[in-house]
GROMACS .gro file of N, CA and C in nm:
model
  441
    1UNK      N    1  24.014  -4.916  -0.858
    1UNK     CA    2  24.029  -5.033  -0.940
    1UNK      C    3  23.905  -5.118  -0.936
    2UNK      N    4  23.886  -5.183  -1.045
    2UNK     CA    5  23.771  -5.273  -1.053
    2UNK      C    6  23.813  -5.413  -1.018
    3UNK      N    7  23.726  -5.473  -0.949
    3UNK     CA    8  23.755  -5.612  -0.916
    3UNK      C    9  23.706  -5.701  -1.028
    4UNK      N   10  23.759  -5.818  -1.045
    4UNK     CA   11  23.714  -5.907  -1.152
    4UNK      C   12  23.570  -5.953  -1.126
    5UNK      N   13  23.496  -5.963  -1.239
    5UNK     CA   14  23.356  -6.002  -1.231
    5UNK      C   15  23.343  -6.151  -1.211
    6UNK      N   16  23.242  -6.187  -1.139
    6UNK     CA   17  23.215  -6.330  -1.120
    6UNK      C   18  23.142  -6.381  -1.243
    7UNK      N   19  23.132  -6.509  -1.250
    7UNK     CA   20  23.065  -6.572  -1.364
    7UNK      C   21  22.919  -6.527  -1.371
    8UNK      N   22  22.855  -6.517  -1.261
    8UNK     CA   23  22.715  -6.476  -1.256
    8UNK      C   24  22.701  -6.331  -1.302
    9UNK      N   25  22.789  -6.244  -1.261
    9UNK     CA   26  22.786  -6.103  -1.300
    9UNK      C   27  22.815  -6.089  -1.450
   10UNK      N   28  22.904  -6.172  -1.499
   10UNK     CA   29  22.933  -6.171  -1.643
   10UNK      C   30  22.809  -6.208  -1.722
   11UNK      N   31  22.740  -6.311  -1.678
   11UNK     CA   32  22.617  -6.354  -1.747
   11UNK      C   33  22.511  -6.243  -1.740
   12UNK      N   34  22.499  -6.180  -1.624
   12UNK     CA   35  22.401  -6.072  -1.607
   12UNK      C   36  22.435  -5.955  -1.700
   13UNK      N   37  22.562  -5.919  -1.705
   13UNK     CA   38  22.606  -5.809  -1.792
   13UNK      C   39  22.584  -5.845  -1.939
   14UNK      N   40  22.615  -5.968  -1.977
   14UNK     CA   41  22.594  -6.014  -2.114
   14UNK      C   42  22.445  -6.009  -2.148
   15UNK      N   43  22.362  -6.051  -2.053
   15UNK     CA   44  22.217  -6.050  -2.073
   15UNK      C   45  22.168  -5.906  -2.094
   16UNK      N   46  22.215  -5.811  -2.013
   16UNK     CA   47  22.175  -5.671  -2.028
   16UNK      C   48  22.222  -5.614  -2.163
   17UNK      N   49  22.342  -5.649  -2.202
   17UNK     CA   50  22.395  -5.603  -2.331
   17UNK      C   51  22.312  -5.660  -2.446
   18UNK      N   52  22.276  -5.786  -2.437
   18UNK     CA   53  22.194  -5.849  -2.541
   18UNK      C   54  22.057  -5.782  -2.548
   19UNK      N   55  21.998  -5.752  -2.431
   19UNK     CA   56  21.869  -5.684  -2.429
   19UNK      C   57  21.881  -5.544  -2.488
   20UNK      N   58  21.988  -5.476  -2.455
   20UNK     CA   59  22.011  -5.342  -2.509
   20UNK      C   60  22.027  -5.348  -2.662
   21UNK      N   61  22.104  -5.444  -2.709
   21UNK     CA   62  22.123  -5.462  -2.854
   21UNK      C   63  21.988  -5.493  -2.919
   22UNK      N   64  21.911  -5.582  -2.858
   22UNK     CA   65  21.779  -5.620  -2.911
   22UNK      C   66  21.688  -5.497  -2.915
   23UNK      N   67  21.688  -5.418  -2.808
   23UNK     CA   68  21.604  -5.299  -2.801
   23UNK      C   69  21.645  -5.198  -2.908
   24UNK      N   70  21.773  -5.173  -2.924
   24UNK     CA   71  21.822  -5.079  -3.026
   24UNK      C   72  21.785  -5.128  -3.166
   25UNK      N   73  21.797  -5.259  -3.189
   25UNK     CA   74  21.762  -5.316  -3.318
   25UNK      C   75  21.612  -5.297  -3.345
   26UNK      N   76  21.528  -5.320  -3.243
   26UNK     CA   77  21.384  -5.301  -3.257
   26UNK      C   78  21.352  -5.155  -3.290
   27UNK      N   79  21.414  -5.063  -3.220
   27UNK     CA   80  21.392  -4.920  -3.245
   27UNK      C   81  21.432  -4.883  -3.387
   28UNK      N   82  21.547  -4.935  -3.431
   28UNK     CA   83  21.593  -4.907  -3.567
   28UNK      C   84  21.495  -4.961  -3.670
   29UNK      N   85  21.446  -5.084  -3.649
   29UNK     CA   86  21.350  -5.144  -3.742
   29UNK      C   87  21.220  -5.063  -3.746
   30UNK      N   88  21.172  -5.019  -3.630
   30UNK     CA   89  21.050  -4.938  -3.626
   30UNK      C   90  21.071  -4.804  -3.696
   31UNK      N   91  21.186  -4.742  -3.672
   31UNK     CA   92  21.217  -4.615  -3.737
   31UNK      C   93  21.223  -4.632  -3.889
   32UNK      N   94  21.289  -4.738  -3.936
   32UNK     CA   95  21.297  -4.765  -4.079
   32UNK      C   96  21.159  -4.793  -4.137
   33UNK      N   97  21.076  -4.864  -4.061
   33UNK     CA   98  20.939  -4.893  -4.108
   33UNK      C   99  20.860  -4.762  -4.121
   34UNK      N  100  20.870  -4.673  -4.021
   34UNK     CA  101  20.801  -4.544  -4.028
   34UNK      C  102  20.852  -4.461  -4.146
   35UNK      N  103  20.983  -4.462  -4.166
   35UNK     CA  104  21.042  -4.387  -4.278
   35UNK      C  105  20.995  -4.444  -4.412
   36UNK      N  106  20.987  -4.577  -4.420
   36UNK     CA  107  20.939  -4.641  -4.543
   36UNK      C  108  20.795  -4.601  -4.571
   37UNK      N  109  20.712  -4.604  -4.467
   37UNK     CA  110  20.572  -4.565  -4.483
   37UNK      C  111  20.562  -4.418  -4.525
   38UNK      N  112  20.642  -4.334  -4.464
   38UNK     CA  113  20.641  -4.191  -4.496
   38UNK      C  114  20.686  -4.167  -4.641
   39UNK      N  115  20.789  -4.239  -4.684
   39UNK     CA  116  20.835  -4.226  -4.824
   39UNK      C  117  20.727  -4.272  -4.921
   40UNK      N  118  20.657  -4.380  -4.887
   40UNK     CA  119  20.549  -4.429  -4.973
   40UNK      C  120  20.436  -4.326  -4.981
   41UNK      N  121  20.401  -4.266  -4.867
   41UNK     CA  122  20.298  -4.162  -4.868
   41UNK      C  123  20.341  -4.044  -4.955
   42UNK      N  124  20.467  -4.005  -4.942
   42UNK     CA  125  20.520  -3.894  -5.020
   42UNK      C  126  20.519  -3.927  -5.170
   43UNK      N  127  20.556  -4.051  -5.202
   43UNK     CA  128  20.556  -4.094  -5.343
   43UNK      C  129  20.415  -4.089  -5.400
   44UNK      N  130  20.317  -4.137  -5.325
   44UNK     CA  131  20.178  -4.135  -5.370
   44UNK      C  132  20.128  -3.992  -5.388
   45UNK      N  133  20.162  -3.906  -5.293
   45UNK     CA  134  20.120  -3.766  -5.300
   45UNK      C  135  20.178  -3.700  -5.425
   46UNK      N  136  20.307  -3.724  -5.451
   46UNK     CA  137  20.370  -3.667  -5.569
   46UNK      C  138  20.307  -3.722  -5.697
   47UNK      N  139  20.273  -3.850  -5.697
   47UNK     CA  140  20.206  -3.910  -5.812
   47UNK      C  141  20.072  -3.845  -5.839
   48UNK      N  142  19.995  -3.820  -5.733
   48UNK     CA  143  19.866  -3.755  -5.749
   48UNK      C  144  19.882  -3.611  -5.799
   49UNK      N  145  19.981  -3.540  -5.744
   49UNK     CA  146  20.006  -3.403  -5.790
   49UNK      C  147  20.046  -3.401  -5.937
   50UNK      N  148  20.130  -3.496  -5.975
   50UNK     CA  149  20.172  -3.505  -6.115
   50UNK      C  150  20.052  -3.534  -6.205
   51UNK      N  151  19.964  -3.622  -6.160
   51UNK     CA  152  19.844  -3.654  -6.237
   51UNK      C  153  19.756  -3.531  -6.253
   52UNK      N  154  19.739  -3.454  -6.145
   52UNK     CA  155  19.659  -3.332  -6.153
   52UNK      C  156  19.720  -3.230  -6.248
   53UNK      N  157  19.852  -3.219  -6.244
   53UNK     CA  158  19.920  -3.126  -6.334
   53UNK      C  159  19.900  -3.168  -6.479
   54UNK      N  160  19.914  -3.298  -6.505
   54UNK     CA  161  19.893  -3.348  -6.642
   54UNK      C  162  19.751  -3.323  -6.689
   55UNK      N  163  19.653  -3.347  -6.602
   55UNK     CA  164  19.513  -3.323  -6.638
   55UNK      C  165  19.490  -3.175  -6.667
   56UNK      N  166  19.547  -3.088  -6.586
   56UNK     CA  167  19.529  -2.945  -6.608
   56UNK      C  168  19.592  -2.903  -6.741
   57UNK      N  169  19.711  -2.954  -6.769
   57UNK     CA  170  19.774  -2.923  -6.897
   57UNK      C  171  19.690  -2.971  -7.014
   58UNK      N  172  19.634  -3.092  -7.000
   58UNK     CA  173  19.550  -3.146  -7.107
   58UNK      C  174  19.424  -3.062  -7.125
   59UNK      N  175  19.362  -3.021  -7.014
   59UNK     CA  176  19.244  -2.935  -7.023
   59UNK      C  177  19.278  -2.802  -7.087
   60UNK      N  178  19.391  -2.744  -7.050
   60UNK     CA  179  19.433  -2.618  -7.110
   60UNK      C  180  19.456  -2.634  -7.260
   61UNK      N  181  19.517  -2.744  -7.299
   61UNK     CA  182  19.540  -2.771  -7.441
   61UNK      C  183  19.408  -2.784  -7.516
   62UNK      N  184  19.313  -2.855  -7.456
   62UNK     CA  185  19.181  -2.872  -7.519
   62UNK      C  186  19.111  -2.737  -7.533
   63UNK      N  187  19.118  -2.654  -7.429
   63UNK     CA  188  19.056  -2.522  -7.436
   63UNK      C  189  19.122  -2.438  -7.545
   64UNK      N  190  19.254  -2.448  -7.554
   64UNK     CA  191  19.328  -2.372  -7.655
   64UNK      C  192  19.285  -2.415  -7.795
   65UNK      N  193  19.276  -2.547  -7.817
   65UNK     CA  194  19.234  -2.597  -7.948
   65UNK      C  195  19.091  -2.554  -7.980
   66UNK      N  196  19.002  -2.561  -7.881
   66UNK     CA  197  18.863  -2.519  -7.902
   66UNK      C  198  18.857  -2.371  -7.937
   67UNK      N  199  18.937  -2.291  -7.869
   67UNK     CA  200  18.940  -2.147  -7.897
   67UNK      C  201  18.993  -2.120  -8.038
   68UNK      N  202  19.097  -2.194  -8.078
   68UNK     CA  203  19.151  -2.178  -8.213
   68UNK      C  204  19.047  -2.215  -8.318
   69UNK      N  205  18.976  -2.328  -8.294
   69UNK     CA  206  18.871  -2.368  -8.389
   69UNK      C  207  18.761  -2.263  -8.397
   70UNK      N  208  18.724  -2.208  -8.281
   70UNK     CA  209  18.619  -2.106  -8.279
   70UNK      C  210  18.665  -1.982  -8.357
   71UNK      N  211  18.790  -1.941  -8.338
   71UNK     CA  212  18.844  -1.826  -8.412
   71UNK      C  213  18.847  -1.854  -8.562
   72UNK      N  214  18.890  -1.975  -8.599
   72UNK     CA  215  18.896  -2.010  -8.741
   72UNK      C  216  18.757  -2.005  -8.804
   73UNK      N  217  18.657  -2.058  -8.733
   73UNK     CA  218  18.520  -2.055  -8.786
   73UNK      C  219  18.472  -1.911  -8.802
   74UNK      N  220  18.502  -1.828  -8.702
   74UNK     CA  221  18.461  -1.688  -8.710
   74UNK      C  222  18.530  -1.619  -8.827
   75UNK      N  223  18.659  -1.645  -8.845
   75UNK     CA  224  18.732  -1.586  -8.958
   75UNK      C  225  18.675  -1.633  -9.091
   76UNK      N  226  18.638  -1.761  -9.099
   76UNK     CA  227  18.576  -1.812  -9.221
   76UNK      C  228  18.444  -1.742  -9.248
   77UNK      N  229  18.362  -1.724  -9.143
   77UNK     CA  230  18.234  -1.656  -9.161
   77UNK      C  231  18.256  -1.513  -9.210
   78UNK      N  232  18.352  -1.445  -9.147
   78UNK     CA  233  18.380  -1.308  -9.188
   78UNK      C  234  18.433  -1.302  -9.331
   79UNK      N  235  18.518  -1.397  -9.367
   79UNK     CA  236  18.572  -1.400  -9.504
   79UNK      C  237  18.459  -1.424  -9.604
   80UNK      N  238  18.368  -1.517  -9.571
   80UNK     CA  239  18.254  -1.542  -9.661
   80UNK      C  240  18.168  -1.418  -9.673
   81UNK      N  241  18.147  -1.348  -9.561
   81UNK     CA  242  18.068  -1.226  -9.564
   81UNK      C  243  18.135  -1.121  -9.651
   82UNK      N  244  18.267  -1.108  -9.640
   82UNK     CA  245  18.339  -1.011  -9.724
   82UNK      C  246  18.328  -1.048  -9.872
   83UNK      N  247  18.334  -1.177  -9.901
   83UNK     CA  248  18.322  -1.222 -10.041
   83UNK      C  249  18.183  -1.188 -10.092
   84UNK      N  250  18.080  -1.215 -10.009
   84UNK     CA  251  17.942  -1.183 -10.052
   84UNK      C  252  17.928  -1.032 -10.078
   85UNK      N  253  17.982  -0.952  -9.988
   85UNK     CA  254  17.974  -0.807 -10.006
   85UNK      C  255  18.049  -0.763 -10.131
   86UNK      N  256  18.164  -0.824 -10.156
   86UNK     CA  257  18.242  -0.792 -10.276
   86UNK      C  258  18.163  -0.828 -10.402
   87UNK      N  259  18.098  -0.944 -10.398
   87UNK     CA  260  18.016  -0.986 -10.513
   87UNK      C  261  17.903  -0.887 -10.536
   88UNK      N  262  17.835  -0.847 -10.429
   88UNK     CA  263  17.727  -0.750 -10.441
   88UNK      C  264  17.780  -0.617 -10.495
   89UNK      N  265  17.894  -0.577 -10.446
   89UNK     CA  266  17.954  -0.452 -10.493
   89UNK      C  267  17.989  -0.462 -10.641
   90UNK      N  268  18.048  -0.575 -10.681
   90UNK     CA  269  18.083  -0.595 -10.822
   90UNK      C  270  17.959  -0.596 -10.909
   91UNK      N  271  17.853  -0.659 -10.861
   91UNK     CA  272  17.727  -0.661 -10.938
   91UNK      C  273  17.673  -0.519 -10.956
   92UNK      N  274  17.678  -0.444 -10.849
   92UNK     CA  275  17.628  -0.307 -10.857
   92UNK      C  276  17.714  -0.225 -10.953
   93UNK      N  277  17.845  -0.241 -10.946
   93UNK     CA  278  17.935  -0.170 -11.038
   93UNK      C  279  17.908  -0.211 -11.182
   94UNK      N  280  17.890  -0.340 -11.203
   94UNK     CA  281  17.864  -0.390 -11.338
   94UNK      C  282  17.732  -0.335 -11.391
   95UNK      N  283  17.633  -0.334 -11.304
   95UNK     CA  284  17.503  -0.282 -11.345
   95UNK      C  285  17.514  -0.134 -11.377
   96UNK      N  286  17.589  -0.062 -11.298
   96UNK     CA  287  17.607   0.081 -11.323
   96UNK      C  288  17.683   0.102 -11.454
   97UNK      N  289  17.783   0.017 -11.477
   97UNK     CA  290  17.866   0.029 -11.597
   97UNK      C  291  17.786   0.002 -11.723
   98UNK      N  292  17.702  -0.101 -11.719
   98UNK     CA  293  17.628  -0.138 -11.840
   98UNK      C  294  17.492  -0.070 -11.847
   99UNK      N  295  17.459   0.012 -11.752
   99UNK     CA  296  17.337   0.090 -11.761
   99UNK      C  297  17.211   0.014 -11.730
  100UNK      N  298  17.217  -0.087 -11.654
  100UNK     CA  299  17.099  -0.165 -11.617
  100UNK      C  300  17.040  -0.102 -11.492
  101UNK      N  301  16.937  -0.023 -11.509
  101UNK     CA  302  16.882   0.053 -11.397
  101UNK      C  303  16.804  -0.035 -11.300
  102UNK      N  304  16.742  -0.144 -11.348
  102UNK     CA  305  16.664  -0.230 -11.257
  102UNK      C  306  16.754  -0.302 -11.157
  103UNK      N  307  16.874  -0.342 -11.198
  103UNK     CA  308  16.966  -0.411 -11.107
  103UNK      C  309  17.023  -0.313 -11.005
  104UNK      N  310  17.041  -0.189 -11.047
  104UNK     CA  311  17.094  -0.089 -10.955
  104UNK      C  312  16.994  -0.060 -10.844
  105UNK      N  313  16.869  -0.055 -10.879
  105UNK     CA  314  16.766  -0.029 -10.778
  105UNK      C  315  16.750  -0.148 -10.686
  106UNK      N  316  16.769  -0.267 -10.739
  106UNK     CA  317  16.748  -0.388 -10.659
  106UNK      C  318  16.859  -0.408 -10.557
  107UNK      N  319  16.983  -0.377 -10.594
  107UNK     CA  320  17.093  -0.399 -10.499
  107UNK      C  321  17.180  -0.274 -10.491
  108UNK      N  322  17.162  -0.191 -10.389
  108UNK     CA  323  17.245  -0.071 -10.374
  108UNK      C  324  17.388  -0.109 -10.337
  109UNK      N  325  17.476  -0.013 -10.348
  109UNK     CA  326  17.617  -0.037 -10.315
  109UNK      C  327  17.631  -0.074 -10.168
  110UNK      N  328  17.727  -0.159 -10.134
  110UNK     CA  329  17.746  -0.199  -9.995
  110UNK      C  330  17.781  -0.081  -9.904
  111UNK      N  331  17.840   0.026  -9.961
  111UNK     CA  332  17.871   0.142  -9.879
  111UNK      C  333  17.743   0.207  -9.827
  112UNK      N  334  17.636   0.198  -9.906
  112UNK     CA  335  17.510   0.258  -9.868
  112UNK      C  336  17.425   0.163  -9.785
  113UNK      N  337  17.458   0.035  -9.789
  113UNK     CA  338  17.379  -0.065  -9.717
  113UNK      C  339  17.413  -0.060  -9.569
  114UNK      N  340  17.321  -0.109  -9.487
  114UNK     CA  341  17.347  -0.124  -9.344
  114UNK      C  342  17.434  -0.247  -9.326
  115UNK      N  343  17.509  -0.256  -9.219
  115UNK     CA  344  17.591  -0.375  -9.196
  115UNK      C  345  17.502  -0.499  -9.187
  116UNK      N  346  17.544  -0.603  -9.257
  116UNK     CA  347  17.465  -0.726  -9.262
  116UNK      C  348  17.510  -0.816  -9.148
  117UNK      N  349  17.417  -0.860  -9.068
  117UNK     CA  350  17.448  -0.955  -8.961
  117UNK      C  351  17.443  -1.095  -9.017
  118UNK      N  352  17.528  -1.180  -8.967
  118UNK     CA  353  17.529  -1.320  -9.010
  118UNK      C  354  17.404  -1.384  -8.954
  119UNK      N  355  17.320  -1.435  -9.042
  119UNK     CA  356  17.190  -1.487  -8.998
  119UNK      C  357  17.186  -1.638  -9.010
  120UNK      N  358  17.091  -1.695  -8.940
  120UNK     CA  359  17.076  -1.840  -8.944
  120UNK      C  360  17.001  -1.881  -9.069
  121UNK      N  361  17.017  -2.006  -9.115
  121UNK     CA  362  16.952  -2.051  -9.236
  121UNK      C  363  16.801  -2.067  -9.220
  122UNK      N  364  16.747  -2.051  -9.100
  122UNK     CA  365  16.605  -2.070  -9.079
  122UNK      C  366  16.524  -1.947  -9.118
  123UNK      N  367  16.589  -1.838  -9.162
  123UNK     CA  368  16.515  -1.719  -9.201
  123UNK      C  369  16.446  -1.744  -9.335
  124UNK      N  370  16.352  -1.655  -9.366
  124UNK     CA  371  16.273  -1.672  -9.487
  124UNK      C  372  16.360  -1.668  -9.613
  125UNK      N  373  16.315  -1.737  -9.716
  125UNK     CA  374  16.390  -1.747  -9.841
  125UNK      C  375  16.387  -1.612  -9.913
  126UNK      N  376  16.489  -1.582  -9.995
  126UNK     CA  377  16.490  -1.455 -10.067
  126UNK      C  378  16.377  -1.451 -10.171
  127UNK      N  379  16.334  -1.329 -10.200
  127UNK     CA  380  16.225  -1.310 -10.296
  127UNK      C  381  16.276  -1.342 -10.435
  128UNK      N  382  16.198  -1.421 -10.509
  128UNK     CA  383  16.238  -1.457 -10.646
  128UNK      C  384  16.205  -1.341 -10.740
  129UNK      N  385  16.293  -1.316 -10.834
  129UNK     CA  386  16.273  -1.210 -10.932
  129UNK      C  387  16.252  -1.272 -11.069
  130UNK      N  388  16.182  -1.200 -11.150
  130UNK     CA  389  16.166  -1.246 -11.288
  130UNK      C  390  16.259  -1.162 -11.374
  131UNK      N  391  16.339  -1.230 -11.453
  131UNK     CA  392  16.433  -1.163 -11.540
  131UNK      C  393  16.382  -1.174 -11.684
  132UNK      N  394  16.375  -1.059 -11.753
  132UNK     CA  395  16.331  -1.062 -11.891
  132UNK      C  396  16.443  -1.022 -11.987
  133UNK      N  397  16.560  -0.990 -11.933
  133UNK     CA  398  16.675  -0.958 -12.017
  133UNK      C  399  16.798  -1.027 -11.963
  134UNK      N  400  16.892  -1.051 -12.054
  134UNK     CA  401  17.021  -1.104 -12.011
  134UNK      C  402  17.128  -1.054 -12.107
  135UNK      N  403  17.250  -1.058 -12.063
  135UNK     CA  404  17.362  -1.018 -12.147
  135UNK      C  405  17.457  -1.136 -12.156
  136UNK      N  406  17.512  -1.159 -12.272
  136UNK     CA  407  17.607  -1.267 -12.293
  136UNK      C  408  17.743  -1.204 -12.317
  137UNK      N  409  17.840  -1.257 -12.250
  137UNK     CA  410  17.977  -1.207 -12.264
  137UNK      C  411  18.065  -1.324 -12.306
  138UNK      N  412  18.142  -1.305 -12.413
  138UNK     CA  413  18.231  -1.409 -12.463
  138UNK      C  414  18.374  -1.360 -12.443
  139UNK      N  415  18.456  -1.444 -12.381
  139UNK     CA  416  18.596  -1.408 -12.361
  139UNK      C  417  18.681  -1.479 -12.465
  140UNK      N  418  18.766  -1.403 -12.528
  140UNK     CA  419  18.855  -1.459 -12.629
  140UNK      C  420  18.984  -1.506 -12.565
  141UNK      N  421  19.063  -1.582 -12.640
  141UNK     CA  422  19.188  -1.636 -12.587
  141UNK      C  423  19.289  -1.528 -12.551
  142UNK      N  424  19.283  -1.415 -12.618
  142UNK     CA  425  19.378  -1.309 -12.587
  142UNK      C  426  19.337  -1.227 -12.465
  143UNK      N  427  19.224  -1.260 -12.401
  143UNK     CA  428  19.181  -1.193 -12.279
  143UNK      C  429  19.074  -1.088 -12.300
  144UNK      N  430  19.048  -1.052 -12.423
  144UNK     CA  431  18.944  -0.953 -12.447
  144UNK      C  432  18.808  -1.020 -12.441
  145UNK      N  433  18.707  -0.939 -12.423
  145UNK     CA  434  18.572  -0.996 -12.414
  145UNK      C  435  18.478  -0.922 -12.507
  146UNK      N  436  18.382  -0.994 -12.555
  146UNK     CA  437  18.278  -0.939 -12.642
  146UNK      C  438  18.146  -0.946 -12.568
  147UNK      N  439  18.065  -0.838 -12.577
  147UNK     CA  440  17.934  -0.841 -12.513
  147UNK      C  441  17.824  -0.830 -12.614
   0.00000   0.00000   0.00000
């Protein structure tokens, strides 16, 4: 059996309990402070990672757009080259059809030509020719033409 505590022992026990409560409260506050700091660090880290991901996505999008523009320009150049070759071919066919031997010698068929590389505008200007003949073609409303 326990004997009843004296007034002095009660005060001592109360004092120890208060100190224990104070110590536990301090530990809890320190733990919460550490957890708060850790959460803040984690939040900042996630924010930086998110920023890096956004930047990478933006860079990838820019690269994709640049690649698309480059492809479009290349396709345009190739289309222009095909049109030029078609025009040359049509001229050669027309010259062959109408019997103009000087035009046939000047521009051979594209099948016989070497592949033309796309050149820069800084190359020398084409040689000027003197023309002493021409043909006039009149198209009528019904679609027929007179030469």
